[in-house]
GROMACS .gro file of C-alpha atoms in nm:
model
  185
    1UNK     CA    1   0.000   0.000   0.000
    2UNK     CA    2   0.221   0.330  -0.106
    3UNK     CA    3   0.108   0.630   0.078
    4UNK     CA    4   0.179   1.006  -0.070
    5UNK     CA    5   0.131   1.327   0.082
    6UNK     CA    6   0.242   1.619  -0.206
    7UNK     CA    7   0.100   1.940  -0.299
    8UNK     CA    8  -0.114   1.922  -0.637
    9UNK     CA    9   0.222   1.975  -0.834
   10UNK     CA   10   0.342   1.650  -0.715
   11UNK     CA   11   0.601   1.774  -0.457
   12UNK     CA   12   0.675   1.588  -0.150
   13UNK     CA   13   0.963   1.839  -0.046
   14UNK     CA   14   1.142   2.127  -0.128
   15UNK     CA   15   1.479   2.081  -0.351
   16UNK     CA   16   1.669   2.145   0.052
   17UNK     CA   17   1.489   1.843   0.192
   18UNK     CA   18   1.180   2.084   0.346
   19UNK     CA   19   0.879   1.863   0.395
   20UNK     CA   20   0.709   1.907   0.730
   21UNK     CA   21   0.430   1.968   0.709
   22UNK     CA   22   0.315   1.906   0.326
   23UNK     CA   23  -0.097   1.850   0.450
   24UNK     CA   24  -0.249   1.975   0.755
   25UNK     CA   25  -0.327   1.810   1.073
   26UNK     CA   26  -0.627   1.622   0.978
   27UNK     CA   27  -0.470   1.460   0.708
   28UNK     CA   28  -0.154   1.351   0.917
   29UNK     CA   29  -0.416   1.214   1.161
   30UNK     CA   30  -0.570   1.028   0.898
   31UNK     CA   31  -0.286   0.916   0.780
   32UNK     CA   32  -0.188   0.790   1.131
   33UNK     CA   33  -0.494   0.573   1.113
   34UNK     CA   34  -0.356   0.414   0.821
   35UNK     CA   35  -0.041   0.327   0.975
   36UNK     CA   36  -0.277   0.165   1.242
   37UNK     CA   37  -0.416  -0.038   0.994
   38UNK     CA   38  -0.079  -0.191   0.878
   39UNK     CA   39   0.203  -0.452   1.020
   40UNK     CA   40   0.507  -0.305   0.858
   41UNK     CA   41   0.608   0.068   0.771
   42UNK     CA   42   0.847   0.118   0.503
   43UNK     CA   43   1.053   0.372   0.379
   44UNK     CA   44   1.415   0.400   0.184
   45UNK     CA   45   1.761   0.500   0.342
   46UNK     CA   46   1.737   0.891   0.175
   47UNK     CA   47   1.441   0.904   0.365
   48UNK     CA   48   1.554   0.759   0.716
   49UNK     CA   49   1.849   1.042   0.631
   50UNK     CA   50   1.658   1.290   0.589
   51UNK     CA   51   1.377   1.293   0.804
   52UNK     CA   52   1.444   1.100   1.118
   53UNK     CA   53   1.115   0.948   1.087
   54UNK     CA   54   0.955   0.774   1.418
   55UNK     CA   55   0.734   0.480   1.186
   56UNK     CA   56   0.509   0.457   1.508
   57UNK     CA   57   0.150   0.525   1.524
   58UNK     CA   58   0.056   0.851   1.729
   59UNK     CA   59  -0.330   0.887   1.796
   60UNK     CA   60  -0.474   0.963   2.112
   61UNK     CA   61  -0.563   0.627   2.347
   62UNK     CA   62  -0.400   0.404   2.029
   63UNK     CA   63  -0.404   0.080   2.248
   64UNK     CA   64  -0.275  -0.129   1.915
   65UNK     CA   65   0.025  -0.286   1.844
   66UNK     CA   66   0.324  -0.041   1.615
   67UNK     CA   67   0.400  -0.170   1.303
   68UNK     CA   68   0.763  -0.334   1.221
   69UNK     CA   69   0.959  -0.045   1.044
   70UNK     CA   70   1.126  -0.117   0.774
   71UNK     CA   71   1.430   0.034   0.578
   72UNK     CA   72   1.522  -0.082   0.214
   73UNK     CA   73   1.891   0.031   0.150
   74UNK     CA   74   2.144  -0.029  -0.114
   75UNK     CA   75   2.388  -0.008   0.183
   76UNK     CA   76   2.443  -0.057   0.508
   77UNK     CA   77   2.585   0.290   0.536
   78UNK     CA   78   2.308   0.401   0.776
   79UNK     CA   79   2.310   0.703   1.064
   80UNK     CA   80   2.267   0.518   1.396
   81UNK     CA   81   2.170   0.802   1.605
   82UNK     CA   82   1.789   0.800   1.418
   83UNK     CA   83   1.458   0.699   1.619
   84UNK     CA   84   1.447   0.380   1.459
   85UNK     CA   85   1.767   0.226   1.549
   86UNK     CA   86   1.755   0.399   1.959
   87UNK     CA   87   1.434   0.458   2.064
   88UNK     CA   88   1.299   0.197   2.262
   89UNK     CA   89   1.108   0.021   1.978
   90UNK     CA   90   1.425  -0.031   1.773
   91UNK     CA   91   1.400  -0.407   1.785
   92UNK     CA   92   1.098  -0.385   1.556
   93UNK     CA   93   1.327  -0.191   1.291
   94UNK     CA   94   1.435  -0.418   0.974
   95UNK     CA   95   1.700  -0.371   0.739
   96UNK     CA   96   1.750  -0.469   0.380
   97UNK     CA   97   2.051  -0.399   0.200
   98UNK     CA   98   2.062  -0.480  -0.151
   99UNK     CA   99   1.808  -0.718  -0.092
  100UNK     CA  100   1.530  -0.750  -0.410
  101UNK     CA  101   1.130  -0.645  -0.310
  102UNK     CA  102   0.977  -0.936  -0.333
  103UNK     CA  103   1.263  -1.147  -0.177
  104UNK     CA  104   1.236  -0.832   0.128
  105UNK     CA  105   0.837  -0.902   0.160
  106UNK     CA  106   0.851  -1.284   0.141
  107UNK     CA  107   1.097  -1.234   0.405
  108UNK     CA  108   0.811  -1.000   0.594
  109UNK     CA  109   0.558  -1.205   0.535
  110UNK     CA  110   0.696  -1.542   0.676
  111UNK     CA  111   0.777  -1.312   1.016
  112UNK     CA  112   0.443  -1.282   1.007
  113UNK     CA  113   0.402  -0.950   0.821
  114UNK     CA  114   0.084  -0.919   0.535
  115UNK     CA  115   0.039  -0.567   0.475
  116UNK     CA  116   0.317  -0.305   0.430
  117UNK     CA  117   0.229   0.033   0.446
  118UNK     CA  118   0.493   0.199   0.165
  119UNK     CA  119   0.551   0.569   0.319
  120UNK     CA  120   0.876   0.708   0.222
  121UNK     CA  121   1.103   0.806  -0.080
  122UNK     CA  122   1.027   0.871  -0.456
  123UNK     CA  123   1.299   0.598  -0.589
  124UNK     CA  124   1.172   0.381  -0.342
  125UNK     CA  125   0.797   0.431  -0.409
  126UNK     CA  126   0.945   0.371  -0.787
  127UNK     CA  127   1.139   0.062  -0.790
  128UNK     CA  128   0.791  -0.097  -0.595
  129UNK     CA  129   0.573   0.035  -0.884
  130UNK     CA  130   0.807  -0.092  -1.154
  131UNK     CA  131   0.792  -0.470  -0.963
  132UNK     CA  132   0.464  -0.424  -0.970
  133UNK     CA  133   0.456  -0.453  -0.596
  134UNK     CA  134   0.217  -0.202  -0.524
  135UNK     CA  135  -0.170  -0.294  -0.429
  136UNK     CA  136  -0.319   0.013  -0.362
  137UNK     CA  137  -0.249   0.375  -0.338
  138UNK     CA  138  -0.346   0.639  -0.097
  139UNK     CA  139  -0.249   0.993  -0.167
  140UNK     CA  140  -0.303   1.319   0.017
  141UNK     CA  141  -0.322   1.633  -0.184
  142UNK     CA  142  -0.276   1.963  -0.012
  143UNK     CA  143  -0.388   2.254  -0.259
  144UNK     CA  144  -0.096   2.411  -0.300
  145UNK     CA  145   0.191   2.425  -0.591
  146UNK     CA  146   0.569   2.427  -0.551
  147UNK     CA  147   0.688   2.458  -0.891
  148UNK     CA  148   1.032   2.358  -0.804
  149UNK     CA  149   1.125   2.056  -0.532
  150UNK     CA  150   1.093   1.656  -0.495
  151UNK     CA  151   0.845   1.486  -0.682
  152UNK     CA  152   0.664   1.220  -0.509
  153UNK     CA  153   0.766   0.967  -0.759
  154UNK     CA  154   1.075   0.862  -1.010
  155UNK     CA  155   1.065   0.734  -1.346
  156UNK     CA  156   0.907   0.391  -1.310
  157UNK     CA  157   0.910   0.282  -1.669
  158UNK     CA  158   0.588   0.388  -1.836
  159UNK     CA  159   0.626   0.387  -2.189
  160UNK     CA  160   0.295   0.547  -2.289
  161UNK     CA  161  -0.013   0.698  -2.122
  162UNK     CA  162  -0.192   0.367  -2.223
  163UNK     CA  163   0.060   0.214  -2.041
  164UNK     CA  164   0.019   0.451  -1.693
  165UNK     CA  165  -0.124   0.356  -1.359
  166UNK     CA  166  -0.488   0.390  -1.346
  167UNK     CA  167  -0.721   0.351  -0.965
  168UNK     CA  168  -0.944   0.166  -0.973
  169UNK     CA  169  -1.226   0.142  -0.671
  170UNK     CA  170  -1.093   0.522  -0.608
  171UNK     CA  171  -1.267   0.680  -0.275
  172UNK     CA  172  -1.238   1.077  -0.203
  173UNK     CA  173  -1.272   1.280   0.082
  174UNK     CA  174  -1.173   1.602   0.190
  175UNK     CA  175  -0.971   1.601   0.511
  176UNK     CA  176  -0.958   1.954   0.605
  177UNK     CA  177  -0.782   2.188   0.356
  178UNK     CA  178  -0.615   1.881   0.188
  179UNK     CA  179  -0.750   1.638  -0.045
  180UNK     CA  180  -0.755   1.185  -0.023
  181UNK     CA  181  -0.799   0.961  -0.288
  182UNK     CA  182  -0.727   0.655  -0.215
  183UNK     CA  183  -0.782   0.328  -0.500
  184UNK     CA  184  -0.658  -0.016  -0.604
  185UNK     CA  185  -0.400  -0.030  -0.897
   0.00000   0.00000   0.00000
């Protein structure tokens, strides 16, 4: 399930790494309810870099279980002074390194691990698209434009518009300012 939160441009960030807060704070509550609603939280090494992410889920009286955080990498060059790897919950943090997708969630899933909530980084989000890993997308829209920054996604080898991701099943709401769509691929 790959998540996006980007302005209606497409940006997830500006060009200096700026991306908190893209939507407003219903959306990022909503969006917390979908983490509730996964086992695993993934996200890609430029990501764990950059933002220092937490993976957890933060609603008021969540009584649930936090998902298993997951980082893919193409090293093992990663900062150890993040949340993931020394806050308390670091022992539900995974690594990958070089490892294919679909060897990664076969790997998940025999811990245990169905549903993988896909939050974090363009090339990731990519590479899952192009292995046709992805099952459904959710995507907040906050109505504003950036003209210049990080685009939500990469190059993920669509040859045509016949060719392009289509929803299917899409639902819409409005969460606040912002805007969800959410649909099955």
């Amino acid at each position: 399930h790959l998540k996006i939160a980007s302005t209606l441009d497409g940006k997830i960030a500006m060009n200096n790494g700026e991306s908190q807060w893209i939507t407003g704070e219903t959306a990022r509550q909503h969006a917390h309810q979908l983490r509730a609603e996964h086992m695993a939280i993934a996200i890609g090494a430029q990501t764990l870099r950059q933002d220092n992410p937490r993976l957890t889920v933060r609603l008021p009286d969540y009584q649930g279980l936090q998902p298993v955080r997951v980082v893919f990498t193409r090293s093992e060059q990663l900062p150890s002074d993040v949340h993931l790897f020394s806050d308390g919950d670091r022992q539900r943090t995974r690594i990958y390194a070089n490892t294919p997708i679909e060897v990664a969630l076969k790997d998940l899933y025999q811990q245990g691990i169905a549903n993988v909530l896909l939050e974090g980084g363009a090339q990731l989000a990519s590479s899952f698209l192009r292995d046709k890993q992805v099952q459904r997308i959710s995507h907040y829209l906050n109505p504003s434009y950036l003209g210049q920054g990080k685009s939500a996604l990469d190059d993920y080898g669509v040859m045509g518009l016949s060719h392009r991701i289509h929803l299917k099943h899409v639902e819409y709401m409005t969460l606040g300012d912002d805007f969800y769509l959410s649909g099955r691929v």
